[in-house]
Short mmCIF file of C-alpha atoms in Angstrom, two decimals:
data_model
loop_
_atom_site.label_atom_id
_atom_site.label_comp_id
_atom_site.label_asym_id
_atom_site.label_seq_id
_atom_site.Cartn_x
_atom_site.Cartn_y
_atom_site.Cartn_z
CA UNK A 109 0.00 0.00 0.00
CA UNK A 110 1.46 3.35 -0.91
CA UNK A 111 2.17 6.11 1.54
CA UNK A 112 -0.77 8.31 0.58
CA UNK A 113 -3.19 5.40 0.79
CA UNK A 114 -2.03 4.55 4.31
CA UNK A 115 -2.55 8.14 5.40
CA UNK A 116 -5.93 8.24 3.69
CA UNK A 117 -7.03 5.06 5.51
CA UNK A 118 -6.15 6.59 8.86
CA UNK A 119 -8.01 9.80 8.04
CA UNK A 120 -11.00 7.74 6.94
CA UNK A 121 -11.13 5.98 10.28
CA UNK A 122 -10.54 9.18 12.26
CA UNK A 123 -10.34 12.54 10.52
CA UNK A 124 -9.22 14.18 13.77
CA UNK A 125 -6.09 12.06 13.95
CA UNK A 126 -3.15 14.39 14.53
CA UNK A 127 -0.31 14.39 12.04
CA UNK A 128 2.00 13.38 14.90
CA UNK A 129 -0.08 10.27 15.62
CA UNK A 130 -0.34 9.40 11.93
CA UNK A 131 3.44 9.64 11.77
CA UNK A 132 3.79 7.39 14.82
CA UNK A 133 1.50 4.74 13.36
CA UNK A 134 2.97 4.69 9.87
CA UNK A 135 6.63 5.31 10.58
CA UNK A 136 6.67 8.32 8.20
CA UNK A 137 8.04 11.57 9.51
CA UNK A 138 5.57 14.22 10.46
CA UNK A 139 6.59 16.64 7.71
CA UNK A 140 5.90 13.94 5.11
CA UNK A 141 2.46 13.31 6.60
CA UNK A 142 1.61 17.01 6.55
CA UNK A 143 2.82 17.34 2.97
CA UNK A 144 0.83 14.29 1.82
CA UNK A 145 -2.36 15.54 3.46
CA UNK A 146 -1.88 18.98 1.88
CA UNK A 147 -1.43 17.29 -1.53
CA UNK A 148 -4.52 15.13 -1.03
CA UNK A 149 -6.51 18.26 -0.19
CA UNK A 150 -5.08 20.32 -3.07
CA UNK A 151 -5.78 17.58 -5.60
CA UNK A 152 -9.36 17.30 -4.39
CA UNK A 153 -8.91 13.71 -3.22
CA UNK A 154 -9.83 14.78 0.30
CA UNK A 155 -12.88 17.00 -0.12
CA UNK A 156 -13.53 17.83 3.50
CA UNK A 157 -13.76 16.64 7.07
CA UNK A 158 -17.01 16.15 8.95
CA UNK A 159 -18.26 14.68 12.18
CA UNK A 160 -20.49 11.63 11.87
CA UNK A 161 -23.47 12.65 14.01
CA UNK A 162 -25.99 10.33 15.59
CA UNK A 163 -28.93 12.73 15.66
CA UNK A 164 -30.86 10.43 18.00
CA UNK A 165 -28.30 11.15 20.70
CA UNK A 166 -28.46 14.91 20.25
CA UNK A 167 -29.13 16.70 23.49
CA UNK A 168 -31.93 19.25 23.60
CA UNK A 169 -35.14 19.56 21.67
CA UNK A 170 -35.81 19.61 18.01
CA UNK A 171 -36.07 16.97 15.40
CA UNK A 172 -33.66 16.11 12.67
CA UNK A 173 -35.19 14.35 9.72
CA UNK A 174 -33.49 12.70 6.78
CA UNK A 175 -35.02 11.35 3.61
CA UNK A 176 -33.60 9.47 0.67
CA UNK A 177 -35.27 10.70 -2.49
CA UNK A 178 -35.14 8.79 -5.76
CA UNK A 179 -35.33 11.05 -8.78
CA UNK A 180 -36.10 10.19 -12.36
CA UNK A 181 -35.23 12.81 -14.94
CA UNK A 182 -35.69 13.35 -18.64
CA UNK A 183 -32.71 14.49 -20.64
CA UNK A 184 -32.63 16.36 -23.92
CA UNK A 185 -29.93 17.51 -26.31
CA UNK A 186 -29.37 20.64 -24.26
CA UNK A 187 -29.51 19.16 -20.76
CA UNK A 188 -27.45 16.28 -19.37
CA UNK A 189 -27.15 14.70 -15.91
CA UNK A 190 -24.34 17.13 -15.04
CA UNK A 191 -26.55 20.14 -15.68
CA UNK A 192 -29.33 18.81 -13.49
CA UNK A 193 -26.87 17.81 -10.75
CA UNK A 194 -25.26 21.25 -10.79
CA UNK A 195 -28.62 22.78 -10.05
CA UNK A 196 -29.62 20.36 -7.28
CA UNK A 197 -26.31 20.47 -5.34
CA UNK A 198 -26.84 24.17 -4.69
CA UNK A 199 -29.61 23.46 -2.17
CA UNK A 200 -28.19 23.32 1.36
CA UNK A 201 -30.92 20.83 2.33
CA UNK A 202 -29.35 18.31 -0.08
CA UNK A 203 -26.47 16.66 1.76
CA UNK A 204 -25.72 14.01 -0.82
CA UNK A 205 -26.45 13.58 -4.52
CA UNK A 206 -25.46 10.59 -6.58
CA UNK A 207 -26.22 9.28 -10.05
CA UNK A 208 -27.24 5.61 -10.00
CA UNK A 209 -27.62 2.78 -12.41
CA UNK A 210 -30.96 0.95 -12.31
CA UNK A 211 -34.56 1.97 -11.79
CA UNK A 212 -33.96 5.63 -11.02
CA UNK A 213 -31.39 8.19 -12.02
CA UNK A 214 -30.43 10.19 -8.95
CA UNK A 215 -30.64 9.53 -5.25
CA UNK A 216 -30.46 12.52 -2.98
CA UNK A 217 -30.27 12.72 0.77
CA UNK A 218 -32.31 15.59 2.14
CA UNK A 219 -32.08 16.80 5.73
CA UNK A 220 -34.43 19.09 7.63
CA UNK A 221 -35.85 19.94 11.00
CA UNK A 222 -39.16 18.15 10.47
CA UNK A 223 -40.98 15.84 8.04
CA UNK A 224 -42.98 18.82 6.94
CA UNK A 225 -39.80 20.78 6.13
CA UNK A 226 -38.40 17.96 4.07
CA UNK A 227 -41.69 17.23 2.23
CA UNK A 228 -42.17 20.88 1.46
CA UNK A 229 -38.64 21.23 0.14
CA UNK A 230 -39.07 18.26 -2.18
CA UNK A 231 -42.46 19.34 -3.47
CA UNK A 232 -41.56 23.01 -3.88
CA UNK A 233 -37.91 22.91 -4.92
CA UNK A 234 -37.07 19.52 -6.40
CA UNK A 235 -40.25 18.24 -8.06
CA UNK A 236 -40.82 21.43 -10.08
CA UNK A 237 -37.40 21.21 -11.79
CA UNK A 238 -38.45 20.81 -15.43
CA UNK A 239 -36.32 17.71 -16.13
CA UNK A 240 -37.55 15.85 -13.01
CA UNK A 241 -40.27 13.41 -14.02
CA UNK A 242 -40.72 11.56 -10.73
CA UNK A 243 -39.71 11.74 -7.08
CA UNK A 244 -40.06 8.91 -4.57
CA UNK A 245 -39.33 9.91 -0.97
CA UNK A 246 -38.21 7.46 1.74
CA UNK A 247 -37.96 8.90 5.22
CA UNK A 248 -35.13 7.49 7.30
CA UNK A 249 -36.60 5.78 10.35
CA UNK A 250 -33.41 4.63 12.04
CA UNK A 251 -29.70 4.80 11.30
CA UNK A 252 -27.64 1.79 12.30
CA UNK A 253 -24.43 2.59 10.51
CA UNK A 254 -23.16 5.67 8.73
CA UNK A 255 -19.86 6.05 6.87
CA UNK A 256 -18.48 2.94 8.51
CA UNK A 257 -19.45 3.95 12.04
CA UNK A 258 -21.91 1.69 13.83
CA UNK A 259 -24.56 3.53 15.84
CA UNK A 260 -26.48 2.33 18.86
CA UNK A 261 -25.04 0.88 22.02
CA UNK A 262 -21.28 0.74 22.11
CA UNK A 263 -19.95 -2.78 22.47
CA UNK A 264 -18.58 -3.37 25.94
CA UNK A 265 -15.16 -4.91 26.13
CA UNK A 266 -16.02 -8.17 27.86
CA UNK A 267 -12.45 -9.43 28.02
CA UNK A 268 -10.80 -10.12 31.37
CA UNK A 269 -8.83 -7.07 32.52
CA UNK A 270 -5.61 -9.10 32.67
CA UNK A 271 -5.01 -12.36 30.84
CA UNK A 272 -1.93 -14.38 29.95
CA UNK B 41 -8.41 -33.74 50.52
CA UNK B 42 -4.87 -34.59 49.50
CA UNK B 43 -3.69 -32.70 46.44
CA UNK B 44 -1.11 -34.28 44.15
CA UNK B 45 2.46 -33.05 44.62
CA UNK B 46 2.85 -32.03 40.99
CA UNK B 47 -0.07 -29.63 41.44
CA UNK B 48 1.28 -28.30 44.73
CA UNK B 49 4.61 -27.67 42.99
CA UNK B 50 3.02 -25.13 40.67
CA UNK B 51 2.43 -21.77 42.38
CA UNK B 52 -0.57 -19.64 41.43
CA UNK B 53 0.09 -17.54 38.33
CA UNK B 54 1.85 -14.22 38.95
CA UNK B 55 -0.74 -12.67 36.68
CA UNK B 56 -3.44 -13.59 39.16
CA UNK B 57 -2.39 -10.95 41.70
CA UNK B 58 -2.44 -8.22 39.07
CA UNK B 59 -5.81 -9.39 37.85
CA UNK B 60 -7.16 -9.04 41.40
CA UNK B 61 -5.61 -5.59 41.77
CA UNK B 62 -7.09 -4.48 38.46
CA UNK B 63 -10.50 -5.86 39.42
CA UNK B 64 -10.53 -3.62 42.51
CA UNK B 65 -10.50 -0.53 40.29
CA UNK B 66 -13.64 0.93 38.76
CA UNK B 67 -12.28 2.37 35.53
CA UNK B 68 -8.96 1.29 34.17
CA UNK B 69 -7.34 1.08 30.79
CA UNK B 70 -5.89 -2.37 30.55
CA UNK B 71 -2.81 -3.04 28.46
CA UNK B 72 -2.61 -6.39 30.19
CA UNK B 73 -4.91 -8.38 27.96
CA UNK B 74 -3.42 -11.32 26.08
CA UNK B 75 -6.16 -11.59 23.50
CA UNK B 76 -7.45 -9.61 20.50
CA UNK B 77 -9.83 -6.72 21.02
CA UNK B 78 -11.70 -7.75 17.88
CA UNK B 79 -14.51 -10.27 17.64
CA UNK B 80 -14.23 -13.33 15.46
CA UNK B 81 -14.98 -12.58 11.78
CA UNK B 82 -18.70 -12.58 11.09
CA UNK B 83 -18.53 -15.39 8.54
CA UNK B 84 -16.93 -17.67 11.15
CA UNK B 85 -19.59 -16.75 13.71
CA UNK B 86 -22.33 -17.39 11.16
CA UNK B 87 -20.85 -20.80 10.36
CA UNK B 88 -20.92 -21.65 14.07
CA UNK B 89 -24.54 -20.52 14.35
CA UNK B 90 -25.45 -22.43 11.18
CA UNK B 91 -23.90 -25.62 12.49
CA UNK B 92 -26.01 -25.33 15.64
CA UNK B 93 -29.15 -24.63 13.63
CA UNK B 94 -28.50 -27.78 11.61
CA UNK B 95 -28.07 -29.74 14.82
CA UNK B 96 -24.37 -30.48 14.29
CA UNK B 97 -23.78 -31.09 17.98
CA UNK B 98 -22.24 -34.58 17.98
CA UNK B 99 -18.63 -35.56 18.54
CA UNK B 100 -16.42 -35.39 15.49
CA UNK B 101 -13.56 -37.76 14.70
CA UNK B 102 -10.99 -37.64 17.51
CA UNK B 103 -8.49 -35.91 15.28
CA UNK B 104 -11.06 -33.34 14.14
CA UNK B 105 -13.30 -33.09 11.09
CA UNK B 106 -11.41 -34.30 8.06
CA UNK B 107 -12.59 -31.32 6.05
CA UNK B 108 -11.04 -29.01 8.63
CA UNK B 109 -7.78 -30.96 8.72
CA UNK B 110 -7.60 -30.74 4.92
CA UNK B 111 -8.18 -26.99 5.09
CA UNK B 112 -5.51 -26.65 7.79
CA UNK B 113 -3.08 -28.60 5.61
CA UNK B 114 -3.76 -26.16 2.75
CA UNK B 115 -3.46 -23.17 5.05
CA UNK B 116 -0.06 -24.03 6.55
CA UNK B 117 1.55 -24.43 3.11
CA UNK B 118 1.98 -20.64 3.24
CA UNK B 119 4.69 -21.32 5.83
CA UNK B 120 6.24 -24.09 3.67
CA UNK B 121 4.77 -26.69 6.00
CA UNK B 122 3.45 -29.82 4.34
CA UNK B 123 1.41 -32.17 6.53
CA UNK B 124 -0.90 -35.05 5.73
CA UNK B 125 -4.39 -34.35 7.10
CA UNK B 126 -4.95 -38.05 7.82
CA UNK B 127 -1.78 -38.78 9.73
CA UNK B 128 -0.07 -35.58 10.76
CA UNK B 129 -2.69 -33.13 12.00
CA UNK B 130 -4.61 -33.13 15.28
CA UNK B 131 -7.38 -30.61 15.97
CA UNK B 132 -7.46 -29.65 19.64
CA UNK B 133 -9.36 -27.56 22.15
CA UNK B 134 -7.16 -24.51 21.71
CA UNK B 135 -3.42 -24.63 21.17
CA UNK B 136 -3.25 -24.98 24.96
CA UNK B 137 -4.67 -28.50 24.84
CA UNK B 138 -2.26 -29.38 22.05
CA UNK B 139 0.58 -28.26 24.27
CA UNK B 140 -0.74 -30.16 27.28
CA UNK B 141 -1.13 -33.46 25.42
CA UNK B 142 2.26 -32.96 23.79
CA UNK B 143 3.89 -32.56 27.21
CA UNK B 144 2.23 -35.74 28.41
CA UNK B 145 3.05 -37.56 25.18
CA UNK B 146 6.76 -36.69 25.04
CA UNK B 147 7.82 -36.08 28.63
CA UNK B 148 8.51 -38.92 31.05
CA UNK B 149 8.80 -38.30 34.80
CA UNK B 150 12.10 -36.60 35.48
CA UNK B 151 12.74 -35.60 31.85
CA UNK B 152 14.34 -32.23 31.40
CA UNK B 153 12.35 -29.76 29.29
CA UNK B 154 14.09 -26.58 28.19
CA UNK B 155 11.84 -23.52 28.08
CA UNK B 156 13.29 -20.27 26.80
CA UNK B 157 12.26 -17.31 28.90
CA UNK B 158 10.61 -14.83 29.16
CA UNK B 159 7.77 -16.87 27.74
CA UNK B 160 4.09 -17.68 28.01
CA UNK B 161 3.21 -18.57 31.58
CA UNK B 162 1.70 -22.00 30.89
CA UNK B 163 4.79 -23.81 29.58
CA UNK B 164 6.55 -24.43 32.89
CA UNK B 165 3.38 -25.63 34.69
CA UNK B 166 2.69 -27.85 31.68
CA UNK B 167 6.10 -29.48 32.13
CA UNK B 168 5.52 -29.97 35.86
CA UNK B 169 2.03 -31.42 35.40
CA UNK B 170 3.56 -33.92 32.95
CA UNK B 171 6.13 -34.91 35.60
CA UNK B 172 9.05 -33.24 33.85
CA UNK B 173 11.74 -30.92 35.15
CA UNK B 174 11.66 -27.47 33.58
CA UNK B 175 14.95 -25.86 32.62
CA UNK B 176 14.85 -22.09 32.13
CA UNK B 177 16.83 -20.85 29.15
CA UNK B 178 17.06 -17.07 29.52
CA UNK B 179 17.05 -15.02 26.33
CA UNK B 180 18.63 -11.58 26.35
CA UNK B 181 17.48 -8.08 25.46
CA UNK B 182 20.78 -7.47 23.64
CA UNK B 183 19.69 -10.20 21.18
CA UNK B 184 16.19 -8.75 21.00
CA UNK B 185 15.06 -11.79 23.01
CA UNK B 186 15.83 -14.21 20.17
CA UNK B 187 17.01 -17.63 21.39
CA UNK B 188 20.63 -18.34 20.50
CA UNK B 189 22.87 -21.42 20.41
CA UNK B 190 24.88 -19.75 23.17
CA UNK B 191 21.78 -19.28 25.36
CA UNK B 192 20.99 -22.98 25.01
CA UNK B 193 24.56 -23.99 25.78
CA UNK B 194 24.84 -21.65 28.78
CA UNK B 195 21.68 -23.10 30.26
CA UNK B 196 22.83 -26.70 29.75
CA UNK B 197 19.99 -27.49 27.36
CA UNK B 198 22.01 -30.25 25.69
CA UNK B 199 20.83 -32.49 28.53
CA UNK B 200 17.16 -31.74 27.82
CA UNK B 201 14.84 -34.15 26.01
CA UNK B 202 12.44 -31.46 24.85
CA UNK B 203 12.69 -27.79 23.91
CA UNK B 204 9.67 -25.49 23.97
CA UNK B 205 9.89 -22.66 21.47
CA UNK B 206 7.49 -19.72 21.10
CA UNK B 207 8.00 -17.21 18.28
CA UNK B 208 6.49 -14.71 17.63
CA UNK B 209 6.78 -14.50 21.36
CA UNK B 210 4.42 -13.74 24.16
CA UNK B 211 5.39 -11.58 26.15
CA UNK B 212 8.26 -9.92 24.26
CA UNK B 213 6.86 -9.64 20.73
CA UNK B 214 10.21 -11.00 19.51
CA UNK B 215 10.47 -12.96 16.27
CA UNK B 216 13.28 -15.17 14.97
CA UNK B 217 15.07 -14.72 11.66
CA UNK B 218 15.94 -17.70 9.48
CA UNK B 219 19.58 -17.57 10.54
CA UNK B 220 18.66 -17.42 14.23
CA UNK B 221 16.28 -20.37 13.83
CA UNK B 222 18.97 -22.29 11.93
CA UNK B 223 21.20 -22.07 15.03
CA UNK B 224 18.47 -23.47 17.26
CA UNK B 225 17.73 -26.20 14.71
CA UNK B 226 21.41 -27.12 14.62
CA UNK B 227 21.44 -27.39 18.43
CA UNK B 228 18.26 -29.49 18.46
CA UNK B 229 19.58 -31.92 15.84
CA UNK B 230 22.99 -32.16 17.46
CA UNK B 231 21.54 -32.94 20.89
CA UNK B 232 18.55 -34.92 19.66
CA UNK B 233 15.88 -32.66 21.17
CA UNK B 234 12.18 -32.89 20.48
CA UNK B 235 10.95 -29.37 19.73
CA UNK B 236 7.47 -28.14 20.62
CA UNK B 237 7.06 -24.98 18.56
CA UNK B 238 4.20 -22.72 19.59
CA UNK B 239 3.46 -20.60 16.50
CA UNK B 240 0.07 -19.27 17.55
CA UNK B 241 1.12 -15.71 16.59
CA UNK B 242 2.59 -16.68 13.20
CA UNK B 243 0.06 -14.63 11.25
CA UNK B 244 0.86 -11.58 13.38
CA UNK B 245 4.36 -11.02 12.04
CA UNK B 246 5.02 -7.44 10.99
CA UNK B 247 8.62 -7.45 9.83
CA UNK B 248 9.68 -10.11 7.35
CA UNK B 249 7.95 -13.47 7.02
CA UNK B 250 7.19 -16.01 9.70
CA UNK B 251 9.40 -19.08 9.41
CA UNK B 252 8.71 -22.33 11.21
CA UNK B 253 11.59 -24.26 12.71
CA UNK B 254 9.99 -27.42 11.31
CA UNK B 255 11.13 -26.37 7.82
CA UNK B 256 14.85 -26.70 8.66
CA UNK B 257 16.85 -29.81 7.76
CA UNK B 258 16.44 -32.59 10.28
CA UNK B 259 13.66 -30.75 12.12
CA UNK B 260 10.40 -32.04 10.67
CA UNK B 261 10.79 -35.45 12.26
CA UNK B 262 11.53 -33.99 15.70
CA UNK B 263 9.13 -31.03 15.79
CA UNK B 264 5.48 -30.58 16.69
CA UNK B 265 4.09 -27.24 15.55
CA UNK B 266 1.17 -25.67 17.45
CA UNK B 267 -1.16 -23.12 16.00
CA UNK B 268 -4.79 -22.15 16.33
CA UNK B 269 -7.53 -19.64 15.77
CA UNK B 270 -7.40 -17.58 18.96
CA UNK B 271 -4.99 -14.85 18.00
CA UNK B 272 -5.05 -14.43 14.21
CA UNK B 273 -8.80 -14.98 13.90
CA UNK B 274 -9.79 -13.43 17.25
CA UNK B 275 -11.52 -16.67 18.28
CA UNK B 276 -10.10 -17.09 21.80
CA UNK B 277 -13.40 -18.09 23.39
CA UNK B 278 -14.11 -20.74 20.76
CA UNK B 279 -11.08 -22.74 21.93
CA UNK B 280 -9.72 -24.28 18.79
CA UNK B 281 -6.16 -25.13 17.93
CA UNK B 282 -4.16 -27.75 16.11
CA UNK B 283 -0.90 -29.64 16.18
CA UNK B 284 1.21 -30.62 13.18
CA UNK B 285 3.81 -33.33 13.50
CA UNK B 286 5.16 -36.59 12.21
CA UNK B 287 2.66 -39.51 12.30
CA UNK B 288 4.09 -41.16 15.43
CA UNK B 289 3.93 -37.87 17.35
CA UNK B 290 0.34 -37.15 16.34
CA UNK B 291 -0.63 -40.76 17.10
CA UNK B 292 0.83 -40.44 20.60
CA UNK B 293 -0.88 -37.12 21.22
CA UNK B 294 -4.16 -38.43 19.88
CA UNK B 295 -4.00 -41.36 22.27
CA UNK B 296 -4.20 -38.92 25.18
CA UNK B 297 -6.58 -36.55 23.39
CA UNK B 298 -9.08 -39.33 22.58
CA UNK B 299 -9.35 -40.27 26.26
CA UNK B 300 -9.25 -36.80 27.78
CA UNK B 301 -11.04 -34.58 25.26
CA UNK B 302 -12.52 -37.03 22.69
CA UNK B 303 -12.72 -34.26 20.11
CA UNK B 304 -12.47 -30.49 19.94
CA UNK B 305 -15.78 -28.57 20.15
CA UNK B 306 -17.79 -29.26 17.02
CA UNK B 307 -19.28 -25.76 16.79
CA UNK B 308 -15.81 -24.26 16.94
CA UNK B 309 -14.60 -26.62 14.22
CA UNK B 310 -17.28 -25.33 11.85
CA UNK B 311 -16.31 -21.75 12.70
CA UNK B 312 -12.65 -22.55 12.06
CA UNK B 313 -13.42 -24.21 8.75
CA UNK B 314 -15.19 -21.07 7.55
CA UNK B 315 -12.45 -18.86 8.99
CA UNK B 316 -9.85 -20.64 6.88
CA UNK B 317 -12.06 -20.61 3.80
CA UNK B 318 -13.16 -17.02 3.76
CA UNK B 319 -11.74 -14.81 6.50
CA UNK B 320 -8.22 -14.16 5.23
CA UNK B 321 -8.99 -10.51 4.48
CA UNK B 322 -10.18 -9.91 8.04
CA UNK B 323 -6.95 -11.40 9.38
CA UNK B 324 -4.94 -9.02 7.21
CA UNK B 325 -7.07 -6.08 8.31
CA UNK B 326 -6.63 -6.94 12.01
CA UNK B 327 -2.90 -7.47 11.49
CA UNK B 328 -2.61 -4.07 9.80
CA UNK B 329 -4.35 -2.43 12.73
CA UNK B 330 -2.06 -4.16 15.23
CA UNK B 331 0.91 -3.07 13.15
CA UNK B 332 -0.16 0.59 13.26
CA UNK B 333 -0.64 0.36 17.01
CA UNK B 334 2.72 -1.39 17.38
CA UNK B 335 4.47 1.47 15.59
CA UNK B 336 2.54 3.97 17.69
CA UNK B 337 3.46 2.30 20.99
CA UNK B 338 7.13 1.83 20.10
CA UNK B 339 7.36 5.42 18.97
CA UNK B 340 5.75 6.70 22.19
CA UNK B 341 8.16 4.66 24.32
CA UNK B 342 11.05 6.16 22.40
CA UNK B 343 9.65 9.65 23.00
CA UNK B 344 9.28 9.07 26.73
CA UNK B 345 12.78 7.63 26.98
CA UNK B 346 11.71 4.13 28.00
CA UNK B 347 14.05 1.66 26.35
CA UNK B 348 12.07 -0.76 24.20
CA UNK B 349 13.43 -3.10 21.55
CA UNK B 350 11.56 -3.36 18.26
CA UNK B 351 8.90 -6.01 18.84
CA UNK B 352 8.12 -7.55 15.45
CA UNK B 353 5.28 -9.92 16.13
CA UNK B 354 2.30 -10.89 18.31
CA UNK B 355 0.65 -7.85 19.93
CA UNK B 356 3.03 -7.03 22.72
CA UNK B 357 5.79 -4.54 23.40
CA UNK B 358 8.28 -5.29 26.16
CA UNK B 359 9.83 -2.05 27.41
CA UNK B 360 12.54 -1.94 30.01
CA UNK B 361 11.25 -0.04 33.04
CA UNK B 362 14.40 -0.41 35.12
CA UNK B 363 14.36 -1.84 38.62
CA UNK B 364 11.39 -3.51 40.19
CA UNK B 365 8.84 -4.24 37.47
CA UNK B 366 6.18 -5.51 39.87
CA UNK B 367 6.35 -2.32 41.88
CA UNK B 368 6.32 -0.22 38.73
CA UNK B 369 3.22 -2.03 37.45
CA UNK B 370 1.46 -1.80 40.79
CA UNK B 371 2.14 1.94 41.20
CA UNK B 372 1.15 2.62 37.60
CA UNK B 373 -2.14 0.88 38.24
CA UNK B 374 -2.78 2.70 41.51
CA UNK B 375 -1.72 6.15 40.33
CA UNK B 376 -2.73 6.22 36.69
CA UNK B 377 -5.34 3.47 36.32
CA UNK B 378 -3.33 1.72 33.63
CA UNK B 379 -2.86 -2.03 33.95
CA UNK B 380 0.23 -3.70 32.50
CA UNK B 381 1.84 -7.03 33.32
CA UNK B 382 5.25 -7.08 35.02
CA UNK B 383 7.82 -8.93 32.94
CA UNK B 384 9.06 -11.06 35.83
CA UNK B 385 5.88 -13.17 35.80
CA UNK B 386 7.07 -14.53 32.43
CA UNK B 387 10.19 -16.04 33.92
CA UNK B 388 13.92 -15.44 34.00
CA UNK B 389 14.99 -12.46 31.90
CA UNK B 390 11.64 -10.74 32.20
CA UNK B 391 12.64 -8.79 35.31
CA UNK B 392 12.79 -5.05 34.87
CA UNK B 393 10.42 -5.19 31.89
CA UNK B 394 6.71 -4.73 31.32
CA UNK B 395 4.43 -6.56 28.93
CA UNK B 396 2.32 -4.01 27.11
CA UNK B 397 -0.50 -5.45 25.02
CA UNK B 398 -1.56 -3.19 22.17
CA UNK B 399 -4.66 -5.28 21.52
CA UNK B 400 -6.78 -2.28 22.39
CA UNK B 401 -8.24 0.63 20.44
CA UNK B 402 -5.99 3.51 19.49
CA UNK B 403 -7.92 6.08 21.51
CA UNK B 404 -7.42 4.08 24.70
CA UNK B 405 -3.84 3.32 23.74
CA UNK B 406 -3.17 7.02 23.24
CA UNK B 407 -4.59 7.88 26.67
CA UNK B 408 -2.74 5.02 28.34
CA UNK B 409 0.59 6.02 26.80
CA UNK B 410 0.09 9.62 27.92
CA UNK B 411 -0.54 8.38 31.46
CA UNK B 412 2.51 6.12 31.38
CA UNK B 413 4.59 9.08 30.19
CA UNK B 414 3.28 11.24 33.05
CA UNK B 415 4.04 8.41 35.48
CA UNK B 416 7.58 7.97 34.13
CA UNK B 417 8.24 11.73 34.22
CA UNK B 418 7.11 11.91 37.84
CA UNK B 419 9.41 9.10 38.99
#
C-alpha cells in the first residue's frame, strides 16, 4: 500500500487524527504526513472533514429528519445529468447527490428539522425542476451505521482485565 | 483432601495478583490483555450458528473433522509446512490442549524440558504437570530476546529431552530470523531434542515473514508445531487449535486426546473451517491495525525515553522499566489506572520489563501512553 493510501485510511477511520499520531502509526516523519495531506486536499482527493453525528443522541429539543429521495429525470440535447446535478447540489438541504444505475437516475439525501420541512422542500424545490419526471421519498426511520461507524449501544469490552 | 504433589509444585500464576488488583478498580485502561480486542470474523460466527441450527452437535472424529484438517493442511503451506491431514494433524481444544497433550506424550517423569524465557506462563506448569523438570533458558534483550545457540549452551539445554519454542513470542513480541532459527535447529539436531514450537502468533508477524523451525533440515521429524484460531482470527473463546507433527507424534498425542477430550468442540470446528475458507482478508485487516498500534506504541516509548526493543510480532511490546517491574506495574495501576503485566511473571529475563499489550483501540492506547509518560516523568 502506498504512503498516501495509508494516510488516507487513517483519516478515513478518524479525521481528527493528529499528524503526529499518523506519523507514529505509519513510521513516516511528520513533515511527510503534513505534505501528503496537503497534496490530497489540493488535488481534491480529500474534499472535506465532517463529524459523523448520531442525531438520535443529540441533546436538547428539536427533530432532525433525513429522507432518501429517488429522482427520475428526462434528458434532452441541451440538458445532461451534469446540468441537473449542478442545479440540485446548490440546495443546502441536499447533503448528498449521486447518479445511480438501475430503476432511477439520482438519489439525494435531504435533511431538515421536520418531516414537513423535508416534504415541502421536495415538493416546492425539487419536483418542479423541469427535467424531473418523478420523485419517490423514503424517510429514514433509524440509522444503524453511517460512513463505517456503527450507531447504537457501544460494544462493551467483555475481556478479562488481565489475561496471559 | 490430598492434592497431588505435581499440582502443589506449581504456584498460582503471577498474573493472578495483578488481575485481582485491576478488578478492585472501577475504571482502568488495561494493556494487560493477552487476547485480541476484535470479535471473530462474522462469517466464522455465522458458520458456528449455522452448524447449531442444523443440529451439528455430535462428537467429530478424535483428530477433528477431516474437512477441517484438509483446510488446515492447505493453510499451513503458506509457511512451507506440508502435513498429511490423515496422519499428521490433530485438531485440539485450543493450542493450549495441544501443548498439554504434547507434554504428556513426550515427557517422562524426570525428563528435562528446556523452556526459553521470558515466555508464556503455561509452559513451565505444563512441564511440571507432565512430571518433567523445567529448565529455564534465559534469552537476552541485547539479542532482541531471540534464542541463540549460546543461550541454550549456557543453560545446559544439551541435557534436555524437549525444547519449547514460542516465536512470535508472548510476552516480548520477539520474532526469529531464518539464521537465528537455523542455530536453534542445529542445536536441536545435534543434541537430539524434540521441539514443541508454539506458533500461535505466526500470522501476526510485521517485519519479514514467519518461518517455522519445522522447515529446517532434520527438524520435521523432531518437531510438533502448534497453531490455532485464537490470535489471528480473534476466536479465543471458541477454543480451537491444532498440532502438526510426524505420524508417530500425532498418534501419541491423539491417544491422550481421545481419552481426555474425545474431540475439539464441534461448533468451533465449523467456525474454524469457515475462517480458513473465507476470513483471510479480516486477518490481514486486524494485522494491519495491530501493526499501526505497534508502531505507535514503540514510537511513544522512544519519546518518553523508556528503552524498548523493536517487537516484530504478536501484539506485545516489552519495554525496560528499570528496577522492580512488579512495583512499577502496581504503582502505575494505583496512580494512573493503567494495567500492565510485570515482565518477571514470564520467567527469568523478564525482570525489569513490562508486557504491554496493544490489543486495544488507538484512543485508549493514546490515553494510556500519555498516562505512562506522566508516570515515568514523575518518577
